[in-house]
Short mmCIF file of C-alpha atoms and ligand atoms in Angstrom, two decimals:
data_model
loop_
_atom_site.label_atom_id
_atom_site.label_comp_id
_atom_site.label_asym_id
_atom_site.label_seq_id
_atom_site.Cartn_x
_atom_site.Cartn_y
_atom_site.Cartn_z
CA UNK A 1 -43.66 37.14 31.02
CA UNK A 2 -47.03 35.59 32.40
CA UNK A 3 -49.49 34.38 30.20
CA UNK A 4 -51.80 37.13 29.31
CA UNK A 5 -53.73 35.94 26.15
CA UNK A 6 -53.96 32.60 23.94
CA UNK A 7 -55.76 32.79 20.61
CA UNK A 8 -55.78 29.22 18.33
CA UNK A 9 -56.95 28.67 14.35
CA UNK A 10 -57.99 26.39 12.54
CA UNK A 11 -55.33 25.66 9.82
CA UNK A 12 -54.16 23.42 7.20
CA UNK A 13 -51.33 21.29 7.29
CA UNK A 14 -48.86 20.09 3.69
CA UNK A 15 -52.05 17.18 3.66
CA UNK A 16 -54.66 19.81 3.08
CA UNK A 17 -56.03 18.44 6.73
CA UNK A 18 -56.49 20.80 9.70
CA UNK A 19 -54.33 21.26 12.31
CA UNK A 20 -54.39 23.59 15.67
CA UNK A 21 -52.18 26.95 15.72
CA UNK A 22 -52.11 28.51 18.85
CA UNK A 23 -49.84 31.87 19.80
CA UNK A 24 -49.74 32.77 23.25
CA UNK A 25 -49.35 36.40 24.34
CA UNK A 26 -47.75 38.05 27.00
CA UNK A 27 -48.08 41.16 26.99
CA UNK A 28 -47.04 42.74 24.00
CA UNK A 29 -44.98 39.88 22.80
CA UNK A 30 -46.60 36.59 21.29
CA UNK A 31 -45.47 33.54 20.06
CA UNK A 32 -47.38 30.86 17.64
CA UNK A 33 -47.07 27.30 17.21
CA UNK A 34 -48.14 24.43 14.63
CA UNK A 35 -48.91 21.18 14.90
CA UNK A 36 -47.53 18.50 12.73
CA UNK A 37 -49.83 14.93 12.01
CA UNK A 38 -48.74 11.74 11.27
CA UNK A 39 -50.17 8.78 8.67
CA UNK A 40 -48.65 5.74 9.38
CA UNK A 41 -49.71 7.07 12.95
CA UNK A 42 -48.65 3.92 16.13
CA UNK A 43 -51.13 2.47 17.97
CA UNK A 44 -49.31 4.20 21.26
CA UNK A 45 -49.49 7.23 20.54
CA UNK A 46 -51.17 10.39 22.15
CA UNK A 47 -54.41 10.93 20.79
CA UNK A 48 -55.10 13.61 17.72
CA UNK A 49 -58.65 15.24 18.47
CA UNK A 50 -60.54 15.81 15.29
CA UNK A 51 -64.17 16.85 15.73
CA UNK A 52 -65.99 13.91 14.26
CA UNK A 53 -68.22 15.62 11.80
CA UNK A 54 -68.43 14.63 8.19
CA UNK A 55 -70.00 17.66 6.76
CA UNK A 56 -66.09 19.69 7.09
CA UNK A 57 -62.77 18.46 5.60
CA UNK A 58 -64.20 15.04 5.86
CA UNK A 59 -64.46 14.98 9.70
CA UNK A 60 -60.66 16.03 10.20
CA UNK A 61 -61.65 19.62 12.14
CA UNK A 62 -59.18 20.67 14.75
CA UNK A 63 -62.60 23.29 16.03
CA UNK A 64 -63.03 21.51 19.63
CA UNK A 65 -59.36 21.14 19.98
CA UNK A 66 -59.32 25.12 18.97
CA UNK A 67 -62.15 25.17 21.45
CA UNK A 68 -59.97 23.45 24.17
CA UNK A 69 -57.37 25.81 23.80
CA UNK A 70 -59.08 29.26 24.45
CA UNK A 71 -61.46 28.10 26.79
CA UNK A 72 -60.43 25.39 29.66
CA UNK A 73 -55.81 25.71 29.06
CA UNK A 74 -56.12 29.29 29.00
CA UNK A 75 -58.52 29.17 32.13
CA UNK A 76 -55.86 27.10 33.36
CA UNK A 77 -52.58 27.90 32.24
CA UNK A 78 -53.69 32.03 32.75
CA UNK A 79 -51.16 34.29 34.74
CA UNK A 80 -48.17 31.66 34.69
CA UNK A 81 -44.99 32.65 33.87
CA UNK A 82 -44.52 31.23 30.49
CA UNK A 83 -41.00 30.02 31.34
CA UNK A 84 -42.65 27.92 33.89
CA UNK A 85 -42.89 25.09 31.22
CA UNK A 86 -42.55 21.59 33.84
CA UNK A 87 -46.10 23.98 35.54
CA UNK A 88 -47.63 24.88 31.91
CA UNK A 89 -47.23 20.97 30.61
CA UNK A 90 -47.82 19.08 34.05
CA UNK A 91 -51.37 21.87 34.00
CA UNK A 92 -52.49 20.64 31.00
CA UNK A 93 -51.73 17.21 31.25
CA UNK A 94 -53.32 17.17 35.18
CA UNK A 95 -56.81 19.18 33.09
CA UNK A 96 -56.48 16.83 30.49
CA UNK A 97 -56.57 13.29 33.06
CA UNK A 98 -56.67 10.77 30.16
CA UNK A 99 -53.44 8.39 29.80
CA UNK A 100 -53.33 9.81 26.00
CA UNK A 101 -54.45 13.12 26.13
CA UNK A 102 -57.91 12.25 24.60
CA UNK A 103 -60.16 14.82 26.24
CA UNK A 104 -57.86 17.76 25.31
CA UNK A 105 -55.76 16.51 22.36
CA UNK A 106 -52.42 16.26 21.66
CA UNK A 107 -53.33 18.41 19.43
CA UNK A 108 -54.48 21.40 20.78
CA UNK A 109 -52.22 20.37 24.37
CA UNK A 110 -48.66 20.39 21.89
CA UNK A 111 -49.97 23.86 20.01
CA UNK A 112 -49.99 25.64 23.82
CA UNK A 113 -46.69 23.44 24.80
CA UNK A 114 -44.71 24.81 21.49
CA UNK A 115 -45.91 28.19 21.43
CA UNK A 116 -45.33 28.62 24.93
CA UNK A 117 -41.68 27.45 25.04
CA UNK A 118 -40.86 29.62 21.80
CA UNK A 119 -42.25 32.99 23.52
CA UNK A 120 -39.82 32.03 27.29
CA UNK A 121 -37.09 32.69 24.29
CA UNK A 122 -38.48 35.62 22.63
CA UNK A 123 -38.97 37.05 26.20
CA UNK A 124 -35.99 36.61 27.13
CA UNK A 125 -34.14 37.66 23.95
CA UNK A 126 -33.12 34.47 23.10
CA UNK A 127 -33.07 32.05 19.49
CA UNK A 128 -35.11 29.26 20.35
CA UNK A 129 -32.54 26.51 19.90
CA UNK A 130 -30.49 28.67 22.77
CA UNK A 131 -33.41 29.14 25.06
CA UNK A 132 -34.31 25.38 24.91
CA UNK A 133 -30.39 24.30 25.22
CA UNK A 134 -29.68 26.85 28.86
CA UNK A 135 -33.39 25.35 30.32
CA UNK A 136 -32.63 21.96 29.49
CA UNK A 137 -28.61 21.36 30.35
CA UNK A 138 -27.24 21.39 27.26
CA UNK A 139 -24.96 23.09 24.81
CA UNK A 140 -26.49 23.98 21.19
CA UNK A 141 -24.29 21.68 18.51
CA UNK A 142 -25.69 21.21 14.73
CA UNK A 143 -24.08 17.83 14.35
CA UNK A 144 -26.49 15.64 13.53
CA UNK A 145 -26.49 13.07 9.75
CA UNK A 146 -29.74 14.07 7.79
CA UNK A 147 -31.93 11.37 6.72
CA UNK A 148 -33.19 12.40 3.88
CA UNK A 149 -36.00 10.61 2.39
CA UNK A 150 -35.52 11.06 -1.17
CA UNK A 151 -37.91 7.57 -2.49
CA UNK A 152 -40.63 7.73 -0.68
CA UNK A 153 -43.39 4.26 -0.25
CA UNK A 154 -46.31 3.11 2.21
CA UNK A 155 -48.52 5.31 3.40
CA UNK A 156 -47.02 8.48 2.70
CA UNK A 157 -46.86 7.36 -1.68
CA UNK A 158 -49.44 4.98 -1.80
CA UNK A 159 -49.30 4.82 -5.33
CA UNK A 160 -45.62 3.35 -5.49
CA UNK A 161 -47.12 0.16 -4.38
CA UNK A 162 -43.74 0.27 -2.23
CA UNK A 163 -43.72 -1.62 1.72
CA UNK A 164 -41.60 0.17 2.83
CA UNK A 165 -41.71 3.93 3.75
CA UNK A 166 -38.62 5.82 3.67
CA UNK A 167 -35.23 4.79 1.92
CA UNK A 168 -32.56 7.27 3.33
CA UNK A 169 -29.40 8.46 1.20
CA UNK A 170 -26.93 10.08 4.75
CA UNK A 171 -24.08 12.42 4.11
CA UNK A 172 -21.70 11.37 6.32
CA UNK A 173 -19.26 14.36 6.95
CA UNK A 174 -19.05 18.08 6.59
CA UNK A 175 -20.85 20.65 7.84
CA UNK A 176 -24.59 20.62 7.62
CA UNK A 177 -24.32 23.04 4.85
CA UNK A 178 -22.60 20.44 2.80
CA UNK A 179 -24.15 17.80 3.89
CA UNK A 180 -27.66 19.54 2.40
CA UNK A 181 -26.23 20.81 -1.15
CA UNK A 182 -24.84 16.77 -1.23
CA UNK A 183 -28.12 15.78 -0.09
CA UNK A 184 -29.43 18.04 -3.02
CA UNK A 185 -27.79 17.06 -5.40
CA UNK A 186 -27.70 13.51 -5.31
CA UNK A 187 -31.28 14.26 -5.59
CA UNK A 188 -31.24 16.36 -8.60
CA UNK A 189 -29.82 13.47 -10.49
CA UNK A 190 -32.07 10.90 -9.00
CA UNK A 191 -34.53 12.90 -10.62
CA UNK A 192 -32.30 12.56 -13.40
CA UNK A 193 -32.50 8.54 -13.24
CA UNK A 194 -35.71 8.00 -12.79
CA UNK A 195 -36.88 10.46 -15.73
CA UNK A 196 -34.62 9.00 -17.72
CA UNK A 197 -36.34 6.09 -17.46
CA UNK A 198 -39.56 6.99 -17.96
CA UNK A 199 -40.21 6.35 -14.21
CA UNK A 200 -42.39 8.84 -12.29
CA UNK A 201 -41.08 12.39 -10.80
CA UNK A 202 -43.86 13.61 -8.86
CA UNK A 203 -43.22 13.88 -5.74
CA UNK A 204 -44.61 11.87 -2.21
CA UNK A 205 -45.88 13.64 1.20
CA UNK A 206 -42.65 14.01 2.14
CA UNK A 207 -40.87 15.26 -0.58
CA UNK A 208 -39.20 12.12 -2.29
CA UNK A 209 -40.05 10.09 -5.46
CA UNK A 210 -42.73 8.21 -5.59
CA UNK A 211 -41.82 5.78 -9.01
CA UNK A 212 -43.65 2.23 -9.23
CA UNK A 213 -40.85 0.42 -9.04
CA UNK A 214 -41.43 -3.10 -8.79
CA UNK A 215 -39.62 -4.18 -5.31
CA UNK A 216 -38.22 -2.31 -2.47
CA UNK A 217 -34.83 -3.37 -3.05
CA UNK A 218 -34.98 -1.72 -6.35
CA UNK A 219 -35.32 1.76 -4.91
CA UNK A 220 -31.56 0.87 -2.68
CA UNK A 221 -30.05 0.35 -6.80
CA UNK A 222 -31.19 3.59 -7.52
CA UNK A 223 -30.33 5.74 -5.23
CA UNK A 224 -26.69 4.11 -5.23
CA UNK A 225 -26.63 5.27 -8.77
CA UNK A 226 -27.66 8.28 -8.26
CA UNK A 227 -25.35 8.87 -5.92
CA UNK A 228 -22.56 7.69 -8.16
CA UNK A 229 -23.83 10.17 -10.55
CA UNK A 230 -23.62 12.89 -8.77
CA UNK A 231 -19.58 12.33 -8.27
CA UNK A 232 -19.88 10.48 -4.86
CA UNK A 233 -18.51 7.45 -3.40
CA UNK A 234 -20.81 5.57 -1.64
CA UNK A 235 -19.97 3.84 1.37
CA UNK A 236 -17.63 6.73 1.82
CA UNK A 237 -19.58 9.83 1.39
CA UNK A 238 -23.33 8.34 1.16
CA UNK A 239 -24.51 5.51 3.17
CA UNK A 240 -28.30 3.75 3.03
CA UNK A 241 -30.65 3.79 5.34
CA UNK A 242 -34.62 2.81 5.76
CA UNK A 243 -37.78 3.40 7.90
CA UNK A 244 -39.37 -0.17 6.85
CA UNK A 245 -42.57 1.52 8.81
CA UNK A 246 -43.27 -2.08 9.21
CA UNK A 247 -46.30 -1.74 11.37
CA UNK A 248 -48.07 -1.18 8.22
CA UNK A 249 -47.00 -4.12 6.90
CA UNK A 250 -47.06 -6.77 9.76
CA UNK A 251 -50.86 -8.59 9.37
CA UNK A 252 -51.31 -9.17 12.92
CA UNK A 253 -53.81 -11.45 12.47
CA UNK A 254 -51.18 -13.75 10.39
CA UNK A 255 -48.84 -12.40 12.77
CA UNK A 256 -46.50 -12.33 9.71
CA UNK A 257 -44.79 -9.16 7.64
CA UNK A 258 -46.29 -9.26 3.75
CA UNK A 259 -44.07 -7.51 1.93
CA UNK A 260 -46.55 -7.34 -1.86
CA UNK A 261 -44.32 -6.39 -4.10
CA UNK A 262 -41.56 -8.25 -3.53
CA UNK A 263 -43.84 -11.22 -3.17
CA UNK A 264 -42.60 -12.56 0.13
CA UNK A 265 -43.48 -12.84 3.72
CA UNK A 266 -41.86 -13.66 7.10
CA UNK A 267 -42.78 -13.90 10.78
CA UNK A 268 -41.17 -12.26 13.32
CA UNK A 269 -38.91 -14.83 14.15
CA UNK A 270 -37.30 -14.31 10.11
CA UNK A 271 -37.59 -10.73 9.68
CA UNK A 272 -34.73 -9.65 10.86
CA UNK A 273 -33.12 -11.74 7.63
CA UNK A 274 -34.24 -10.12 4.96
CA UNK A 275 -32.63 -7.01 6.81
CA UNK A 276 -29.65 -8.12 7.26
CA UNK A 277 -29.16 -9.14 3.71
CA UNK A 278 -29.94 -5.03 3.16
CA UNK A 279 -27.46 -4.62 5.00
CA UNK A 280 -24.94 -6.37 3.78
CA UNK A 281 -25.71 -5.43 0.17
CA UNK A 282 -26.20 -1.58 0.75
CA UNK A 283 -24.56 -0.97 3.93
CA UNK A 284 -27.34 0.70 5.25
CA UNK A 285 -26.39 2.42 8.07
CA UNK A 286 -29.93 3.18 10.18
CA UNK A 287 -33.08 0.40 10.42
CA UNK A 288 -36.09 2.35 11.82
CA UNK A 289 -39.12 0.30 12.95
CA UNK A 290 -37.59 -2.58 11.43
CA UNK A 291 -40.73 -4.44 13.18
CA UNK A 292 -44.08 -3.95 14.29
CA UNK A 293 -44.57 -1.83 17.35
CA UNK A 294 -46.19 -4.48 19.20
CA UNK A 295 -43.86 -7.40 17.88
CA UNK A 296 -41.37 -7.24 20.91
CA UNK A 297 -39.86 -10.89 19.66
CA UNK A 298 -39.50 -10.14 16.12
CA UNK A 299 -37.85 -6.52 17.90
CA UNK A 300 -35.39 -8.89 19.75
CA UNK A 301 -34.34 -11.01 16.96
CA UNK A 302 -33.66 -7.67 15.28
CA UNK A 303 -31.48 -6.10 18.23
CA UNK A 304 -29.39 -9.16 18.46
CA UNK A 305 -28.42 -9.70 15.31
CA UNK A 306 -27.92 -6.66 14.27
CA UNK A 307 -27.59 -4.20 17.10
CA UNK A 308 -23.77 -3.88 17.11
CA UNK A 309 -23.81 -3.15 13.35
CA UNK A 310 -26.48 -0.75 12.60
CA UNK A 311 -28.63 2.28 14.13
CA UNK A 312 -32.11 0.64 15.06
CA UNK A 313 -34.34 3.28 15.66
CA UNK A 314 -38.15 2.70 16.70
CA UNK A 315 -40.38 5.06 16.42
CA UNK A 316 -44.03 3.30 16.41
CA UNK A 317 -42.23 1.05 19.01
CA UNK A 318 -41.01 4.16 21.43
CA UNK A 319 -43.45 7.14 20.46
CA UNK A 320 -41.46 9.41 22.18
CA UNK A 321 -42.71 8.38 25.22
CA UNK A 322 -40.91 7.28 28.63
CA UNK A 323 -42.34 4.28 29.40
CA UNK A 324 -42.57 2.31 26.00
CA UNK A 325 -38.77 3.16 26.26
CA UNK A 326 -38.08 1.80 29.45
CA UNK A 327 -39.58 -0.86 28.46
CA UNK A 328 -37.85 -1.66 25.50
CA UNK A 329 -33.91 -0.54 27.65
CA UNK A 330 -35.19 -3.29 29.96
CA UNK A 331 -36.11 -5.46 27.17
CA UNK A 332 -33.39 -4.69 25.13
CA UNK A 333 -34.66 -3.68 21.75
CA UNK A 334 -33.62 -1.13 19.05
CA UNK A 335 -30.38 0.98 20.08
CA UNK A 336 -32.20 4.48 19.12
CA UNK A 337 -34.64 6.04 19.44
CA UNK A 338 -36.95 8.46 16.83
CA UNK A 339 -38.51 11.88 18.99
CA UNK A 340 -41.72 13.40 17.21
CA UNK A 341 -43.05 16.13 19.75
CA UNK A 342 -46.73 15.39 18.89
CA UNK A 343 -46.26 11.66 19.55
CA UNK A 344 -46.80 12.79 22.91
CA UNK A 345 -47.36 15.70 23.11
CA UNK A 346 -45.83 17.96 25.63
CA UNK A 347 -42.35 19.17 25.34
CA UNK A 348 -41.81 18.53 29.06
CA UNK A 349 -42.51 14.70 27.57
CA UNK A 350 -40.33 14.99 24.80
CA UNK A 351 -37.06 16.28 27.14
CA UNK A 352 -37.47 13.28 29.47
CA UNK A 353 -37.96 10.90 26.58
CA UNK A 354 -34.65 12.18 25.04
CA UNK A 355 -32.99 12.67 28.68
CA UNK A 356 -33.66 9.00 29.34
CA UNK A 357 -32.48 7.52 26.20
CA UNK A 358 -28.67 9.89 26.19
CA UNK A 359 -28.29 8.58 29.59
CA UNK A 360 -28.88 5.05 28.38
CA UNK A 361 -26.64 5.40 25.20
CA UNK A 362 -29.68 4.91 23.31
CA UNK A 363 -29.13 7.96 19.49
CA UNK A 364 -31.58 10.69 19.25
CA UNK A 365 -33.53 11.23 15.99
CA UNK A 366 -35.65 14.63 15.86
CA UNK A 367 -37.91 13.78 13.12
CA UNK A 368 -40.79 15.35 11.52
CA UNK A 369 -44.31 14.13 10.57
CA UNK A 370 -45.62 13.01 7.31
CA UNK A 371 -47.83 15.54 7.20
CA UNK A 372 -46.34 19.62 8.83
CA UNK A 373 -46.83 22.89 8.37
CA UNK A 374 -43.58 25.12 7.56
CA UNK A 375 -42.91 25.44 11.52
CA UNK A 376 -39.83 24.74 11.82
CA UNK A 377 -39.84 24.14 16.04
CA UNK A 378 -37.87 20.91 15.51
CA UNK A 379 -35.14 22.98 14.25
CA UNK A 380 -34.72 24.38 16.92
CA UNK A 381 -34.93 21.18 19.04
CA UNK A 382 -32.77 18.92 16.93
CA UNK A 383 -29.93 22.02 17.47
CA UNK A 384 -30.96 21.99 21.29
CA UNK A 385 -30.73 18.29 22.59
CA UNK A 386 -27.43 17.65 20.38
CA UNK A 387 -29.68 15.04 18.22
CA UNK A 388 -27.61 12.14 16.32
CA UNK A 389 -29.88 12.40 13.48
CA UNK A 390 -32.18 14.91 11.93
CA UNK A 391 -35.50 13.84 10.03
CA UNK A 392 -36.91 16.24 8.22
CA UNK A 393 -37.57 14.77 4.38
CA UNK A 394 -36.80 14.81 1.12
CA UNK A 395 -34.71 18.24 -0.65
CA UNK A 396 -38.24 19.24 -1.53
CA UNK A 397 -41.48 21.31 -0.20
CA UNK A 398 -41.64 23.95 1.41
CA UNK A 399 -42.57 22.13 4.93
CA UNK A 400 -39.90 20.06 4.85
CA UNK A 401 -36.83 23.27 3.96
CA UNK A 402 -38.17 25.45 5.98
CA UNK A 403 -36.41 23.03 8.49
CA UNK A 404 -33.99 22.99 6.87
CA UNK A 405 -33.42 26.69 5.82
CA UNK A 406 -34.03 27.03 9.52
CA UNK A 407 -30.79 24.74 10.38
CA UNK A 408 -28.51 27.07 7.80
CA UNK A 409 -29.50 30.10 9.42
CA UNK A 410 -28.89 28.29 12.67
CA UNK A 411 -25.08 26.90 11.61
CA UNK A 412 -24.66 30.65 10.62
CA UNK A 413 -25.38 31.60 14.33
CA UNK A 414 -23.51 29.12 15.88
C1 2PG B 1 -42.14 8.00 10.44
C2 2PG B 1 -43.23 9.10 10.13
C3 2PG B 1 -42.58 10.43 9.41
P1 2PG B 1 -45.35 9.69 9.82
O1 2PG B 1 -43.13 6.97 10.27
O2 2PG B 1 -41.09 8.65 10.62
O3 2PG B 1 -41.55 10.15 8.85
O4 2PG B 1 -44.48 9.02 9.12
O5 2PG B 1 -45.79 11.52 10.26
O6 2PG B 1 -46.42 9.70 8.63
O7 2PG B 1 -45.85 8.82 11.06
MG1 MG B 2 -41.29 6.30 11.51
#
């Protein structure tokens, strides 16, 4: 079970940009993991190390990060027991020594952290979700509700003109395989509907459609129609949700949320009113990043006004960071946290954020990034920690299906 060899490879993610894929060996046994990447990244996220060499991949190469894995990191963790996750992660944190992992790169560190966990599971002949559940004191459960992001806007589909980044359909009951089927049926009805109206049905970064709709609200109307066309009852079989990703349309200088598609703007003490109107009209179950990452005033209004009737998720707000989450709990803002392993960069830190959230009754949403690989680690993670929700994209694109198909396998195993 001792780490004997490491290799890191520059591979491409689903947006066609380089990312780090690391393989770790313990004797003859090996395991591989690759790292996702965001587009609407929070300013408080750990740093993704990019080469900056404009002659390669527009400066986005990750050869330095790969080198860090094979040299500095390997030298520090060689010979360690692969199941000593905390020790491996803490060794890398010490070696890096910076607040935001800028020396080694969060991409370098995370690839090792994930591959180590996968290798430990393999060595113990356990499924990854079983291993993680055992290691962190859970009983594996696949009860999370999927947030299917079937209309993409914002930074994930700039040509759509939508300010809001993600529009979710949320199936309300049935086991995972049934929820997946329901989601896929609505997805296909949505495609038909858009086709019939002569709207674009090419997909955005997360596999949702990216039509030019003219207003953010229009997206909800299409979702409701598609749900009905698929034979489901809106409000009972499906509810809706959104990731506004509001940091992206918050003008810091003017201190205003500017929604271009709606020709409207709001300040921090008003923005909740827009969501309240949407919530009442469209049965919103969940709103992610309704306010910008550092707009604590906006978050307070939002939480006071809507926190009792909607799941309010902090993504850019918390960045899977225990210290940011502690601040949120103290300030009583949001009531849920988005969990993205690469925002923080190690499995150990990810788990401490999850545990703290659960202890404080914040809901947990295990999430992908807008650029992914076929790595399905987060499927196992969500089952291991009994996530309340999962966010793994729409019902198309291979890198999203990899996660859903893994969940189908896990459902079968469970
Ligand atoms: C988000 C994510 C994933 P990105 O904002 O929640 O949907 O997007 O990976 O681009 O930050
Ligand atoms: Mg988000």
